[in-house]
Structure formats: structure tokens, C-alpha cells
Short mmCIF file of C-alpha atoms in Angstrom, two decimals:
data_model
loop_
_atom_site.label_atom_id
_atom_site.label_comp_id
_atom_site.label_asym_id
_atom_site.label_seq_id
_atom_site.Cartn_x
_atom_site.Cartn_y
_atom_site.Cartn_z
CA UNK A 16 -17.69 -32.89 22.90
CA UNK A 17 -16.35 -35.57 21.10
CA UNK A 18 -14.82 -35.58 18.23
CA UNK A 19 -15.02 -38.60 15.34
CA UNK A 20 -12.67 -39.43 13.37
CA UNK A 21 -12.75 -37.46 10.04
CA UNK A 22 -12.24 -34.57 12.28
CA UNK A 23 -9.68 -35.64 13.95
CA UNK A 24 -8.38 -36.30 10.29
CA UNK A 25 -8.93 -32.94 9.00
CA UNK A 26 -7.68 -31.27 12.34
CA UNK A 27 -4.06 -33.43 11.60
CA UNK A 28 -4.40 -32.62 8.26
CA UNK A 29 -4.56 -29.31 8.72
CA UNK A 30 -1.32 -29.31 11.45
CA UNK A 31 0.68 -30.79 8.50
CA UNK A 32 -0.25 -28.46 6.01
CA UNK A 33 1.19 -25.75 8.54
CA UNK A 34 4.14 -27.33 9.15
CA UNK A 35 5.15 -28.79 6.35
CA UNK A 36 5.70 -25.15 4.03
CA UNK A 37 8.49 -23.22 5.59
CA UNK A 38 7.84 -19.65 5.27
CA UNK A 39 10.17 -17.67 3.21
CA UNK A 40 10.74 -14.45 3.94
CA UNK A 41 11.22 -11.62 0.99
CA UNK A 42 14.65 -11.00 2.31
CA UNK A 43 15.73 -14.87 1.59
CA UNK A 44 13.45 -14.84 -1.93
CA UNK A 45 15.46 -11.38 -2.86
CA UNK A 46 19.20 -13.10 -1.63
CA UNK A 47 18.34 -16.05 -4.23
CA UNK A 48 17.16 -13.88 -6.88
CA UNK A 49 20.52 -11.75 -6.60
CA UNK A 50 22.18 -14.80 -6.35
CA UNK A 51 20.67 -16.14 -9.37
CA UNK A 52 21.54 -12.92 -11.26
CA UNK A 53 25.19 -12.64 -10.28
CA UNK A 54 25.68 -16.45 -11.35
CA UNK A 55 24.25 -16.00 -14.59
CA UNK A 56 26.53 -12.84 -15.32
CA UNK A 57 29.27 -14.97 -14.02
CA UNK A 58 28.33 -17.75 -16.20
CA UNK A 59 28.39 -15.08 -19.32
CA UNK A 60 32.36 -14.53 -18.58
CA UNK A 61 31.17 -11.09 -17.13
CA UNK A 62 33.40 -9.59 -13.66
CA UNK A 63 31.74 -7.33 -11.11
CA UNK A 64 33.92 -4.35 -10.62
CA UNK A 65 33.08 -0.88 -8.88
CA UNK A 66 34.44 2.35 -9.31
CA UNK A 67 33.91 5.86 -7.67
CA UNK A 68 32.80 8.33 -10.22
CA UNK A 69 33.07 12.23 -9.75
CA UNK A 70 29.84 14.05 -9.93
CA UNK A 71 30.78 15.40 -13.56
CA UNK A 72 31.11 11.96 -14.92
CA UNK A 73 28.39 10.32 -12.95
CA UNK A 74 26.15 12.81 -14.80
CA UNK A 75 27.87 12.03 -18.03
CA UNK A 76 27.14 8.08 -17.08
CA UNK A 77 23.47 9.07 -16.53
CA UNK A 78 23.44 10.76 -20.13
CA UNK A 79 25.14 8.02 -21.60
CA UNK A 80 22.94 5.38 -20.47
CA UNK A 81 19.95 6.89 -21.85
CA UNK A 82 21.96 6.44 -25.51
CA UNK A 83 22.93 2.76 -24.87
CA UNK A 84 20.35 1.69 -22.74
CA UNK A 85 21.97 0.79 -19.64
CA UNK A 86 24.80 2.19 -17.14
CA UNK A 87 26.90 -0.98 -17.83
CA UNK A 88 26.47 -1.18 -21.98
CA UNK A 89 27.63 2.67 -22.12
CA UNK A 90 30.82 1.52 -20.07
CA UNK A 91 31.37 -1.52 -21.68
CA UNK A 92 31.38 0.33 -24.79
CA UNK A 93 33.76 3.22 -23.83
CA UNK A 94 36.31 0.73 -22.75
CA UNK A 95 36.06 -1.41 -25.82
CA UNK A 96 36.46 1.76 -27.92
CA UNK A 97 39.25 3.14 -25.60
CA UNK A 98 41.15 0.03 -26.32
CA UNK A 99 40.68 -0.06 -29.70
CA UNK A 100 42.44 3.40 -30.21
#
């Protein structure tokens, strides 16, 4: 069989489309999208810290977030009230 040349065309074509889009796996689209958040939080003057909690105040933390929304507005707020005192 013998092939003309539109399909040799289309066959090439069809090679470059493969190789020309890298895959990207969800692990690399997931490390950008952290990345991405931790740079904008930087941007916003904001520091990552961590802290072990005991079980009584984790469950206070859990309580508290449902009144402010999230886990890191109820601590921002206790410390800026803290200091304030």
C-alpha cells in the first residue's frame, strides 16, 4: 500500500500533535497550585508558622473556626486581641 501525500501529512501531523503537549501530571498541576497559594499569602505580608495543639485546644480551634470562618481567622484574631490586652 502506498500512501499519498496528504496522508503522509496527516500521519506527521498527528506525531507532532503528540509530541509537542507534555503531559502534566496532577502531582506537578497540585505543586504549582500550592505554590501559587503560598506566594500569594506571602505577597499579602502573611508568615507560615505551625504549632502543636493539645487535643483540648485543637477542639476549641475546631469550635472557633466555625465562629470566624476559618482555623487561621480565629487565630489571627486571638493573637491580635491577646496583644491588645
Amino acid at each position: 500500500m502506498q500512501l499519498d501525500l496528504v496522508d503522509l501529512m496527516a500521519l506527521r501531523h498527528a506525531e507532532v500533535m503528540t509530541e509537542s503537549k507534555p503531559k502534566v501530571s496532577a502531582t506537578d498541576a497540585r505543586r504549582a497550585a500550592s505554590a501559587a497559594y503560598h506566594k500569594k499569602r506571602a505577597e499579602a505580608g502573611m508568615k507560615k508558622v505551625t504549632v502543636w495543639l493539645s487535643p483540648e485546644a485543637q477542639d476549641a480551634l475546631e469550635k472557633l473556626k466555625d465562629v470566624h470562618g476559618s482555623k487561621d481567622k480565629a487565630v489571627d484574631t486571638l493573637i491580635i486581641q491577646a496583644a491588645k490586652v
